[in-house]
Coordinates of C-alpha atoms in Angstrom, one line a residue:
M1 CA -141.6 -58.8 18.0
F2 CA -142.8 -58.6 21.5
S3 CA -139.7 -60.3 22.8
S4 CA -137.4 -57.7 21.0
A5 CA -139.4 -54.8 22.4
L6 CA -139.2 -56.2 25.9
N7 CA -135.5 -56.7 25.6
A8 CA -134.9 -53.1 24.4
R9 CA -136.9 -51.8 27.4
K10 CA -134.9 -53.9 29.8
V11 CA -131.7 -52.6 28.3
N12 CA -132.9 -49.1 28.8
E13 CA -134.0 -49.8 32.4
S14 CA -130.5 -51.3 33.1
Q15 CA -128.9 -48.2 31.7
I16 CA -131.0 -45.9 33.8
A17 CA -130.3 -48.0 36.9
W18 CA -126.6 -47.8 36.2
A19 CA -126.8 -44.0 35.8
D20 CA -128.8 -43.6 39.0
S21 CA -126.2 -45.7 41.0
I22 CA -123.3 -43.7 39.5
L23 CA -124.8 -40.3 40.4
E24 CA -125.6 -41.5 43.9
S25 CA -122.0 -42.6 44.5
L26 CA -120.7 -39.4 43.0
Q27 CA -123.0 -37.3 45.2
N28 CA -122.0 -39.1 48.4
N29 CA -118.3 -39.8 47.7
K30 CA -115.1 -38.0 46.5
S31 CA -113.0 -39.4 43.8
E32 CA -109.2 -39.5 43.8
E33 CA -109.5 -40.1 40.0
L34 CA -111.1 -36.8 38.8
E35 CA -110.9 -37.6 35.1
N36 CA -112.6 -41.0 35.6
A37 CA -115.4 -39.4 37.7
E38 CA -116.0 -36.6 35.2
M39 CA -116.4 -39.1 32.4
L40 CA -118.8 -41.3 34.5
A41 CA -121.0 -38.2 35.1
D42 CA -120.9 -37.3 31.4
S43 CA -121.9 -40.9 30.5
A44 CA -124.8 -40.7 33.0
F45 CA -125.9 -37.4 31.4
N46 CA -126.0 -38.9 27.9
I47 CA -128.1 -41.9 29.2
Y48 CA -130.6 -39.5 30.8
R49 CA -130.7 -37.4 27.6
R50 CA -131.6 -40.4 25.5
D51 CA -134.3 -41.1 28.0
N52 CA -135.6 -37.5 27.9
N53 CA -135.1 -37.3 31.7
L54 CA -134.5 -33.6 32.3
C55 CA -134.1 -33.9 36.1
G56 CA -131.5 -36.6 35.7
M57 CA -129.6 -34.6 33.1
I58 CA -129.5 -31.6 35.5
Q59 CA -128.2 -33.8 38.4
A60 CA -125.5 -35.3 36.1
H61 CA -124.4 -31.9 34.9
I62 CA -124.1 -30.7 38.5
A63 CA -121.8 -33.6 39.4
Q64 CA -119.8 -33.3 36.2
S65 CA -119.3 -29.5 36.7
A66 CA -117.8 -30.0 40.1
Y67 CA -115.2 -32.4 38.7
L68 CA -114.5 -30.1 35.7
D69 CA -113.8 -27.3 38.2
A70 CA -111.4 -29.6 40.1
L71 CA -109.7 -30.5 36.8
G72 CA -109.0 -26.9 36.0
K73 CA -111.8 -26.7 33.4
A74 CA -114.0 -24.3 35.3
D75 CA -115.2 -22.5 32.2
E76 CA -116.8 -25.8 30.9
G77 CA -118.4 -26.3 34.3
V78 CA -120.0 -22.8 34.1
E79 CA -121.5 -23.7 30.7
N80 CA -123.0 -26.8 32.2
L81 CA -124.4 -25.1 35.2
L82 CA -125.9 -22.2 33.2
W83 CA -127.6 -24.8 31.0
C84 CA -129.0 -26.3 34.2
L85 CA -130.4 -22.9 35.3
K86 CA -132.0 -22.3 31.9
S87 CA -133.5 -25.8 31.7
F88 CA -134.7 -26.3 35.2
N89 CA -138.5 -26.6 35.7
S90 CA -140.9 -27.3 38.5
S91 CA -140.9 -31.1 37.7
C92 CA -137.5 -31.3 39.4
D93 CA -136.6 -31.3 43.1
S94 CA -136.0 -27.7 44.3
S95 CA -132.9 -28.9 46.2
K96 CA -131.3 -29.5 42.8
L97 CA -131.8 -25.9 41.9
M98 CA -130.0 -24.9 45.0
D99 CA -127.2 -27.3 44.2
V100 CA -126.9 -25.5 40.8
Y101 CA -126.5 -22.1 42.6
V102 CA -124.0 -23.4 45.1
N103 CA -121.8 -25.1 42.5
L104 CA -122.1 -22.2 40.0
S105 CA -120.9 -19.8 42.7
S106 CA -118.1 -22.1 43.6
T107 CA -117.0 -22.4 40.0
Y108 CA -117.1 -18.6 39.6
L109 CA -114.9 -18.4 42.6
S110 CA -112.4 -20.7 40.9
L111 CA -112.4 -18.4 37.9
G112 CA -111.8 -15.4 40.2
D113 CA -115.0 -13.7 39.0
F114 CA -116.1 -12.4 42.4
E115 CA -118.9 -10.2 41.0
K116 CA -120.5 -13.2 39.4
T117 CA -120.0 -15.2 42.6
I118 CA -121.8 -12.5 44.7
E119 CA -124.6 -12.2 42.1
T120 CA -125.1 -16.0 42.0
C121 CA -125.1 -16.3 45.8
T122 CA -127.6 -13.4 46.2
A123 CA -129.9 -15.0 43.6
G124 CA -129.8 -18.4 45.4
L125 CA -130.3 -16.9 48.8
N126 CA -133.3 -14.9 47.6
L127 CA -134.9 -18.1 46.4
W128 CA -134.2 -20.0 49.7
N129 CA -137.1 -21.4 51.5
I130 CA -136.7 -21.9 55.2
K131 CA -138.8 -25.1 55.0
W132 CA -136.2 -26.8 52.8
P133 CA -134.4 -29.5 54.8
D134 CA -130.8 -29.2 53.3
H135 CA -129.5 -26.2 55.2
K136 CA -126.0 -27.0 54.0
Q137 CA -126.9 -25.4 50.7
K138 CA -127.6 -22.1 52.4
L139 CA -124.4 -22.3 54.4
G140 CA -122.5 -23.0 51.2
L141 CA -124.0 -19.9 49.5
L142 CA -123.2 -17.7 52.5
N143 CA -119.6 -19.0 52.6
N144 CA -119.0 -18.4 48.9
Q145 CA -120.6 -14.9 49.2
G146 CA -118.4 -14.0 52.1
I147 CA -115.2 -15.2 50.4
A148 CA -116.1 -13.2 47.2
M149 CA -116.8 -10.1 49.3
A150 CA -113.4 -10.4 51.1
S151 CA -111.6 -11.1 47.9
N152 CA -113.1 -7.9 46.4
G153 CA -111.7 -6.0 49.5
D154 CA -115.1 -5.5 51.2
F155 CA -114.0 -6.8 54.5
K156 CA -116.7 -5.1 56.5
Q157 CA -119.5 -6.8 54.6
A158 CA -117.6 -10.1 54.5
D159 CA -117.3 -10.0 58.3
I160 CA -121.0 -9.5 58.6
I161 CA -121.7 -12.4 56.3
F162 CA -119.3 -14.7 58.1
R163 CA -120.7 -13.9 61.5
N164 CA -124.2 -14.6 60.2
L165 CA -122.9 -17.9 58.8
L166 CA -121.2 -18.8 62.1
S167 CA -124.5 -18.2 63.9
E168 CA -126.5 -20.4 61.5
A169 CA -123.9 -23.1 61.4
S170 CA -123.7 -23.2 65.2
A171 CA -127.5 -23.5 65.4
K172 CA -127.4 -26.5 63.1
N173 CA -124.3 -27.9 64.8
E174 CA -122.5 -28.0 61.4
T175 CA -118.9 -28.6 62.6
V176 CA -117.1 -28.2 59.3
S177 CA -118.9 -24.9 58.5
I178 CA -118.1 -23.6 62.0
E179 CA -114.4 -24.4 61.6
L180 CA -114.1 -22.8 58.2
T181 CA -116.0 -19.7 59.3
L182 CA -113.8 -19.2 62.3
I183 CA -110.8 -19.4 59.9
N184 CA -112.3 -16.8 57.6
I185 CA -113.1 -14.4 60.4
G186 CA -109.6 -14.8 61.8
T187 CA -108.2 -14.2 58.3
I188 CA -110.0 -10.9 58.0
F189 CA -108.5 -9.8 61.4
A190 CA -105.1 -10.8 60.1
I191 CA -105.5 -8.8 56.9
N192 CA -106.5 -5.8 59.0
K193 CA -103.3 -6.4 61.2
N194 CA -105.2 -7.3 64.3
L195 CA -103.0 -10.3 64.9
D196 CA -104.1 -11.1 68.5
S197 CA -107.8 -11.4 67.4
A198 CA -106.7 -13.4 64.4
Y199 CA -104.8 -15.9 66.6
F200 CA -107.8 -16.3 68.9
Y201 CA -110.1 -17.3 66.0
F202 CA -107.5 -19.5 64.4
N203 CA -106.8 -21.3 67.7
T204 CA -110.5 -21.9 68.3
A205 CA -110.8 -23.5 64.8
L206 CA -107.6 -25.5 65.5
T207 CA -109.1 -27.1 68.6
S208 CA -112.1 -28.2 66.6
L209 CA -110.1 -29.5 63.7
E210 CA -107.9 -31.5 66.1
L211 CA -111.0 -33.2 67.4
S212 CA -112.4 -33.9 64.0
G213 CA -109.1 -35.3 62.6
N214 CA -109.3 -33.3 59.4
Y215 CA -105.7 -33.6 58.2
E216 CA -105.7 -31.2 55.2
G217 CA -107.5 -28.5 57.1
L218 CA -105.5 -29.1 60.3
M219 CA -102.1 -28.8 58.4
S220 CA -103.0 -25.7 56.5
L221 CA -104.3 -23.9 59.5
R222 CA -101.4 -25.0 61.7
R223 CA -98.9 -23.7 59.2
N224 CA -100.6 -20.3 59.0
M225 CA -100.9 -20.1 62.8
A226 CA -97.1 -20.7 63.0
V227 CA -96.4 -17.9 60.5
L228 CA -98.8 -15.7 62.5
Q229 CA -96.9 -16.4 65.7
R230 CA -93.6 -15.6 63.9
D231 CA -95.0 -12.3 62.8
R232 CA -96.1 -11.6 66.4
E233 CA -92.4 -12.3 67.3
K234 CA -93.4 -15.3 69.4
Y235 CA -90.6 -17.4 67.9
T236 CA -90.7 -20.3 70.4
D237 CA -94.4 -20.8 69.8
A238 CA -93.9 -20.6 66.1
L239 CA -91.1 -23.2 66.1
A240 CA -93.3 -25.5 68.2
L241 CA -96.1 -25.3 65.7
F242 CA -93.8 -25.8 62.7
Y243 CA -92.2 -28.9 64.4
E244 CA -95.7 -30.3 65.2
F245 CA -96.6 -29.6 61.5
Q246 CA -93.6 -31.5 60.3
K247 CA -94.2 -34.4 62.7
D248 CA -97.7 -34.9 61.4
A249 CA -96.3 -34.7 57.8
F250 CA -93.8 -37.5 58.7
D251 CA -96.6 -39.6 60.2
H252 CA -98.5 -39.2 56.9
S253 CA -95.4 -39.7 54.7
D254 CA -96.2 -36.2 53.3
L255 CA -92.8 -35.3 51.8
Q256 CA -94.0 -32.0 50.3
R257 CA -95.0 -30.6 53.7
I258 CA -91.9 -32.0 55.3
A259 CA -89.9 -29.9 52.9
E260 CA -92.1 -26.9 53.5
A261 CA -91.6 -27.1 57.2
E262 CA -87.8 -27.0 56.7
V263 CA -88.2 -23.7 54.8
E264 CA -90.4 -22.1 57.4
I265 CA -88.2 -23.3 60.3
S266 CA -85.2 -21.9 58.5
E267 CA -86.9 -18.6 58.1
T268 CA -87.9 -18.5 61.7
F269 CA -84.2 -18.9 62.8
R270 CA -83.1 -16.3 60.1
V271 CA -85.4 -13.5 61.4
Q272 CA -83.8 -14.1 64.9
G273 CA -80.3 -13.8 63.4
L274 CA -79.5 -17.5 64.1
M275 CA -77.8 -18.1 60.7
D276 CA -76.2 -21.4 61.4
S277 CA -79.5 -23.0 62.3
A278 CA -81.2 -21.3 59.3
Y279 CA -78.5 -22.7 57.0
A280 CA -78.9 -26.2 58.5
H281 CA -82.6 -26.3 57.8
I282 CA -82.4 -24.9 54.3
S283 CA -79.9 -27.6 53.6
N284 CA -82.4 -30.2 54.8
Y285 CA -85.0 -28.6 52.5
I286 CA -82.8 -29.1 49.5
V287 CA -82.4 -32.8 50.4
Y288 CA -86.1 -33.3 50.8
K289 CA -86.9 -31.4 47.6
D290 CA -84.6 -33.6 45.6
S291 CA -86.3 -36.7 47.1
L292 CA -89.7 -35.2 46.3
L293 CA -88.7 -34.7 42.6
N294 CA -87.5 -38.3 42.4
Q295 CA -90.8 -39.5 44.0
E296 CA -92.9 -37.6 41.5
R297 CA -91.0 -39.2 38.6
V298 CA -91.9 -42.6 39.9
Q299 CA -95.5 -41.6 40.6
S300 CA -95.9 -40.3 37.0
V301 CA -95.9 -43.9 35.7
A302 CA -98.7 -44.9 38.0
E303 CA -100.7 -41.7 37.1
M304 CA -100.4 -42.6 33.4
Q305 CA -101.6 -46.1 34.0
E306 CA -104.6 -44.7 35.8
K307 CA -105.4 -42.6 32.7
Y308 CA -105.3 -45.7 30.5
E309 CA -107.8 -47.5 32.7
A310 CA -110.1 -44.4 32.8
V311 CA -110.1 -44.2 29.0
K312 CA -110.9 -47.9 28.7
K313 CA -113.8 -47.6 31.0
A314 CA -115.2 -44.5 29.3
K315 CA -115.0 -46.4 26.0
E316 CA -117.0 -49.2 27.4
I317 CA -119.6 -46.8 28.7
D318 CA -119.8 -44.9 25.4
E319 CA -120.5 -48.2 23.6
L320 CA -123.3 -48.9 26.0
K321 CA -122.0 -52.2 27.3
V322 CA -124.2 -51.7 30.3
L323 CA -125.5 -55.3 30.3
N324 CA -122.0 -56.6 30.5
L325 CA -121.3 -54.6 33.7
D326 CA -121.5 -57.3 36.3
A327 CA -121.8 -56.6 40.0
A328 CA -118.0 -56.7 40.5
L329 CA -117.4 -53.9 38.0
T330 CA -120.2 -51.8 39.4
N331 CA -118.8 -52.2 43.0
E332 CA -115.3 -51.3 41.8
K333 CA -116.6 -48.0 40.3
V334 CA -118.6 -47.1 43.4
K335 CA -115.6 -47.9 45.6
R336 CA -113.3 -45.7 43.5
V337 CA -115.5 -42.6 43.8
R338 CA -115.4 -41.6 47.5
N339 CA -116.4 -38.5 49.5
G340 CA -118.4 -36.2 47.1
M341 CA -117.4 -33.2 45.1
Y342 CA -120.7 -31.4 45.8
A343 CA -121.3 -28.1 47.6
G344 CA -120.6 -29.2 51.2
A345 CA -117.3 -30.8 50.4
G346 CA -116.3 -27.9 48.3
L347 CA -116.4 -25.5 51.2
L348 CA -113.0 -26.6 52.6
M349 CA -111.0 -26.0 49.5
L350 CA -112.7 -22.6 48.8
T351 CA -111.9 -21.4 52.3
L352 CA -108.3 -22.6 52.1
V353 CA -107.8 -20.9 48.8
F354 CA -109.1 -17.7 50.3
L355 CA -107.0 -18.2 53.4
F356 CA -103.7 -18.5 51.4
A357 CA -104.6 -15.9 48.8
R358 CA -105.6 -13.1 51.4
Y359 CA -103.1 -14.0 54.1
R360 CA -100.0 -13.0 52.3
I361 CA -99.6 -9.8 54.2
I362 CA -98.7 -11.8 57.3
R363 CA -96.8 -14.5 55.5
R364 CA -93.4 -14.0 53.8
N365 CA -92.8 -15.8 50.6
R366 CA -90.4 -18.7 51.0
N367 CA -88.1 -17.2 48.4
E368 CA -87.4 -14.2 50.6
L369 CA -85.2 -16.6 52.6
F370 CA -82.9 -17.1 49.7
Q371 CA -82.9 -13.4 48.8
K372 CA -82.0 -12.1 52.3
N373 CA -79.6 -14.8 53.5
I374 CA -76.1 -14.2 52.1
V375 CA -74.8 -17.3 53.9
I376 CA -77.0 -19.5 51.8
A377 CA -76.6 -17.7 48.5
K378 CA -75.6 -20.9 46.6
E379 CA -78.8 -22.6 47.7
K380 CA -80.8 -19.5 46.7
A381 CA -79.5 -19.7 43.2
R382 CA -80.4 -23.4 43.0
S383 CA -84.0 -22.7 44.3
D384 CA -84.3 -19.8 41.7
D385 CA -83.4 -22.2 38.9
L386 CA -86.0 -24.7 40.1
L387 CA -88.7 -22.0 40.2
K388 CA -87.9 -20.7 36.7
N389 CA -88.0 -24.2 35.5
I390 CA -91.8 -24.4 36.3
L391 CA -92.7 -20.7 35.8
P392 CA -92.0 -18.1 33.1
D393 CA -89.1 -15.9 34.1
E394 CA -91.2 -12.7 34.5
V395 CA -93.7 -14.5 36.6
A396 CA -91.0 -16.2 38.8
E397 CA -89.4 -12.8 39.4
E398 CA -92.8 -11.2 40.3
L399 CA -93.5 -14.1 42.7
K400 CA -90.1 -13.6 44.4
E401 CA -90.2 -9.9 44.6
S402 CA -93.8 -9.3 45.8
G403 CA -94.8 -12.7 47.1
K404 CA -97.6 -13.0 44.6
A405 CA -98.2 -13.2 40.8
K406 CA -101.3 -11.4 39.6
A407 CA -103.5 -13.1 37.0
Q408 CA -103.4 -11.2 33.7
G409 CA -105.7 -10.9 30.7
F410 CA -104.1 -11.3 27.2
D411 CA -106.1 -10.0 24.2
L412 CA -104.3 -12.2 21.7
V413 CA -102.1 -15.3 22.2
T414 CA -101.6 -18.4 20.1
I415 CA -102.3 -21.8 21.8
F416 CA -100.8 -25.1 20.8
F417 CA -102.2 -28.6 21.7
S418 CA -100.8 -31.9 20.7
D419 CA -101.9 -35.5 21.4
F420 CA -100.6 -38.9 20.4
K421 CA -103.0 -41.0 18.3
G422 CA -103.7 -44.5 19.6
F423 CA -101.7 -43.7 22.8
T424 CA -103.7 -46.1 24.9
N425 CA -103.3 -49.1 22.6
I426 CA -99.5 -48.5 22.3
S427 CA -99.1 -48.0 26.0
E428 CA -100.7 -51.4 26.6
R429 CA -97.9 -53.0 24.6
L430 CA -95.0 -51.2 26.3
S431 CA -93.6 -51.6 29.8
P432 CA -93.9 -48.6 32.1
S433 CA -90.2 -47.7 31.7
E434 CA -90.3 -48.0 27.9
L435 CA -93.4 -45.8 27.8
V436 CA -92.1 -43.1 30.1
G437 CA -88.7 -43.2 28.3
E438 CA -90.3 -42.6 24.9
L439 CA -92.5 -39.8 26.2
D440 CA -89.4 -38.2 27.7
I441 CA -87.5 -38.3 24.4
C442 CA -90.5 -36.7 22.6
F443 CA -91.2 -34.0 25.2
Q444 CA -87.5 -33.1 25.5
A445 CA -87.4 -32.5 21.8
F446 CA -90.6 -30.4 22.0
D447 CA -89.1 -28.4 24.8
R448 CA -86.0 -27.6 22.7
I449 CA -88.2 -26.5 19.8
I450 CA -90.4 -24.3 22.0
T451 CA -87.3 -22.6 23.4
K452 CA -85.9 -22.1 19.9
Y453 CA -89.0 -20.2 18.8
N454 CA -89.3 -18.2 22.1
L455 CA -92.6 -19.8 23.1
E456 CA -93.9 -20.7 26.6
K457 CA -94.5 -24.4 27.5
I458 CA -97.5 -24.5 29.8
K459 CA -97.8 -28.2 30.8
T460 CA -98.0 -31.8 29.8
I461 CA -101.0 -34.0 30.7
G462 CA -100.2 -37.6 30.1
D463 CA -99.5 -37.8 26.4
A464 CA -100.8 -34.2 25.7
Y465 CA -98.5 -31.2 25.3
M466 CA -99.6 -27.5 25.6
A467 CA -97.7 -24.4 24.8
V468 CA -98.6 -20.7 24.2
G469 CA -97.0 -17.8 22.2
G470 CA -97.5 -14.2 23.3
L471 CA -97.3 -14.5 27.1
P472 CA -96.2 -13.4 29.6
D473 CA -94.4 -11.0 27.2
R474 CA -97.0 -9.6 24.8
T475 CA -94.4 -8.0 22.6
Q476 CA -93.1 -11.5 21.7
H477 CA -96.3 -12.7 20.1
N478 CA -95.7 -14.0 16.6
P479 CA -98.1 -16.7 15.5
V480 CA -95.9 -17.7 12.6
N481 CA -93.3 -18.9 15.2
M482 CA -95.9 -21.2 16.7
L483 CA -96.8 -22.7 13.4
L484 CA -93.1 -23.2 12.5
A485 CA -92.5 -24.9 15.9
A486 CA -95.5 -27.2 15.3
L487 CA -94.1 -28.2 11.9
D488 CA -90.7 -28.9 13.5
M489 CA -92.4 -31.1 16.1
Q490 CA -94.3 -33.1 13.4
E491 CA -91.1 -33.5 11.4
F492 CA -89.4 -34.8 14.5
M493 CA -92.2 -37.3 15.1
V494 CA -92.2 -38.5 11.5
A495 CA -88.4 -39.0 11.7
R496 CA -88.7 -40.7 15.1
K497 CA -91.3 -43.2 13.7
I498 CA -89.0 -44.0 10.7
E499 CA -86.1 -44.7 13.1
L500 CA -88.2 -46.9 15.5
T501 CA -90.0 -48.8 12.8
A502 CA -86.7 -49.7 11.2
K503 CA -85.8 -51.4 14.5
G504 CA -89.2 -53.1 14.7
W505 CA -90.3 -51.0 17.6
L506 CA -93.6 -49.2 18.2
A507 CA -93.8 -45.4 17.6
F508 CA -96.3 -42.6 18.3
E509 CA -98.1 -40.5 15.7
M510 CA -99.3 -37.0 16.6
R511 CA -102.2 -34.6 15.9
V512 CA -101.6 -30.9 16.4
G513 CA -104.2 -28.1 16.9
I514 CA -103.6 -24.3 17.1
H515 CA -105.9 -21.4 17.7
S516 CA -105.4 -17.7 18.5
G517 CA -107.5 -15.6 20.8
P518 CA -107.8 -14.0 24.3
V519 CA -106.9 -15.8 27.5
V520 CA -106.4 -15.2 31.2
A521 CA -103.1 -16.5 32.6
G522 CA -101.7 -16.8 36.1
V523 CA -100.2 -19.0 38.9
V524 CA -102.5 -21.5 40.6
G525 CA -101.9 -23.6 43.6
V526 CA -100.1 -23.2 46.9
K527 CA -98.7 -26.7 47.3
K528 CA -97.1 -26.8 43.8
F529 CA -97.0 -23.7 41.8
Q530 CA -98.3 -24.0 38.2
Y531 CA -98.6 -21.3 35.5
D532 CA -101.8 -22.0 33.5
V533 CA -104.1 -20.3 31.1
W534 CA -107.9 -20.3 30.9
G535 CA -110.6 -19.2 28.5
D536 CA -112.7 -20.3 25.6
S537 CA -109.7 -19.9 23.3
V538 CA -108.1 -22.8 25.2
N539 CA -111.1 -25.0 24.5
T540 CA -111.1 -24.0 20.8
A541 CA -107.4 -24.9 20.5
S542 CA -108.1 -28.3 22.0
R543 CA -110.9 -28.8 19.5
M544 CA -108.5 -28.0 16.7
E545 CA -106.3 -30.8 17.9
S546 CA -109.1 -33.4 18.2
S547 CA -110.4 -32.4 14.8
G548 CA -107.0 -32.7 13.1
E549 CA -105.2 -35.6 11.4
I550 CA -101.9 -37.4 12.2
N551 CA -98.7 -35.7 10.9
K552 CA -100.7 -32.5 10.2
V553 CA -100.9 -29.1 11.8
N554 CA -104.6 -28.0 12.0
I555 CA -105.3 -24.3 12.7
S556 CA -108.5 -22.2 13.2
E557 CA -109.7 -19.4 11.0
A558 CA -108.6 -16.9 13.6
T559 CA -105.0 -18.1 13.4
Y560 CA -105.2 -18.3 9.6
E561 CA -106.1 -14.6 9.4
L562 CA -103.0 -13.7 11.4
V563 CA -100.5 -15.8 9.3
K564 CA -102.0 -16.1 5.8
E565 CA -99.6 -13.5 4.3
S566 CA -96.5 -15.3 5.6
P567 CA -94.1 -16.3 2.7
L568 CA -92.9 -19.2 4.8
L569 CA -96.2 -21.1 4.9
S570 CA -98.9 -22.6 2.7
F571 CA -102.4 -23.5 3.6
E572 CA -105.0 -26.0 2.7
Y573 CA -108.6 -25.0 3.4
R574 CA -110.5 -28.0 4.9
G575 CA -113.9 -26.4 4.9
K576 CA -116.2 -26.1 7.9
I577 CA -115.8 -29.1 10.2
T578 CA -118.0 -29.9 13.3
A579 CA -116.1 -29.5 16.5
K580 CA -117.5 -30.8 19.8
G581 CA -119.2 -28.1 21.7
K582 CA -118.4 -25.5 19.0
G583 CA -120.5 -26.4 16.0
E584 CA -119.1 -25.9 12.5
M585 CA -115.7 -24.2 12.3
A586 CA -113.4 -23.3 9.4
M587 CA -110.1 -25.1 9.6
Y588 CA -106.8 -25.2 7.7
F589 CA -103.9 -27.5 7.3
V590 CA -100.5 -25.8 7.4
S591 CA -97.3 -26.8 5.6
R592 CA -94.0 -25.2 4.7
V593 CA -93.5 -23.4 1.4

């Protein structure tokens, strides 16, 4: 009896030690495998929860929220952080409370909720105690507050905040904060068309970045400085900066930026009327872009293999095989989560997002090159086709015409999610080429079905497929079409399985979930444009998929109310089923009449 109790205690201590080591590595390091890191933080949270360790739970949720934000699940991150604020008590380290405020303000920034960002930063700064040792937290709050102010158009107040931040960062010799604040102050000058002052601040930041060797920051700033010089009609300086930008990209085998440099160099020649040189560089761009697409196809195989490994490890954690985690496995996980996603590291991305979002008035969109240059009209058409292949037509046109695409709220859309059951097990039994080939066949069929019913494909993530009806054209919303498309997809998958099974081959089976509700949609990213949707409705649709069954189409009550009178469909009420994070929800299976 005593021996069993002792063993149980040792298991618990081992689990706690594992959770502590994971959080320490996540706090001090940044993962290139965001999904794996997010699952590790979630597993640590569950271990602390079983141990009734509130402070550990808060620390785990802070880490998890940062990765959720980076994965495009900022709304889930906000829920976690609000829980941390509500649950925090005096038994926990006050620095963790500041971490919550910094991460919450960063996540609100990601969502574009600038009022909430300002409110959160103000609350955190009001609680700040000058005796606290981690001044980076205060710098992070000031940075986020300034970005939100500027994004709201209050440039005067933003400038005051940034100058205060620059003073404090300089006093603490915080190089990264100094660099980023110089960039933000320069950006405000650029927005107000004071290009000479903007260049001064950018150049000061550039000198510091060159000394620190920060590649991402250096490249982003150098490109913007080159564009600024072009707008100041200092074309020789602009070309020198673009060529230096491209040289560093070559040194880092950064094909995306090599291609971007060709576009910018071409535009610089075009505005000077040197059309032959402009044409030569836009031709180079097309070659590099084709090479990049081929490279991404190859990389997709490796990315899926990474997903399988992450799922396997999460499963081991969920089954609490902590005692079987030897030193080699622990070291591997710690090694694979490098350079933390906490507040300090988050400053760089927030500043660069702000820089690119607010600096458009001095930076012409690359598609203007194709619109204005008659000599390269054929290349323009090709580029337009590529853009429309990754964005809805209306959004692509808006992006070309105005250089930006505004995020929009939609009161009612219908969201589709699908996922292949047992994908990991099947993938282990197929070669990479066989796996990608089968996914390509399935997703091409889905693309044809989506087009048939006038719906919008949003993205694929590994084996998951996401589509939406009712955006960007609100007049085209017909939830019946989404259900018919889902049934077509399931029929295709059933027929595909029969075909492959007859040959003795493995085949996928699919779950489908659908929900209707409000979302926000827009273009994200500056390196690779992506049209995406956010909101609680997206999470609910995902829960409909995970709560469904193979070969079935599972819908929420909200969708059912919109389509229940359709003569084309019949419905099977499943009752109220518990969905993760949602509680009990009424669900229905759909079939054809």
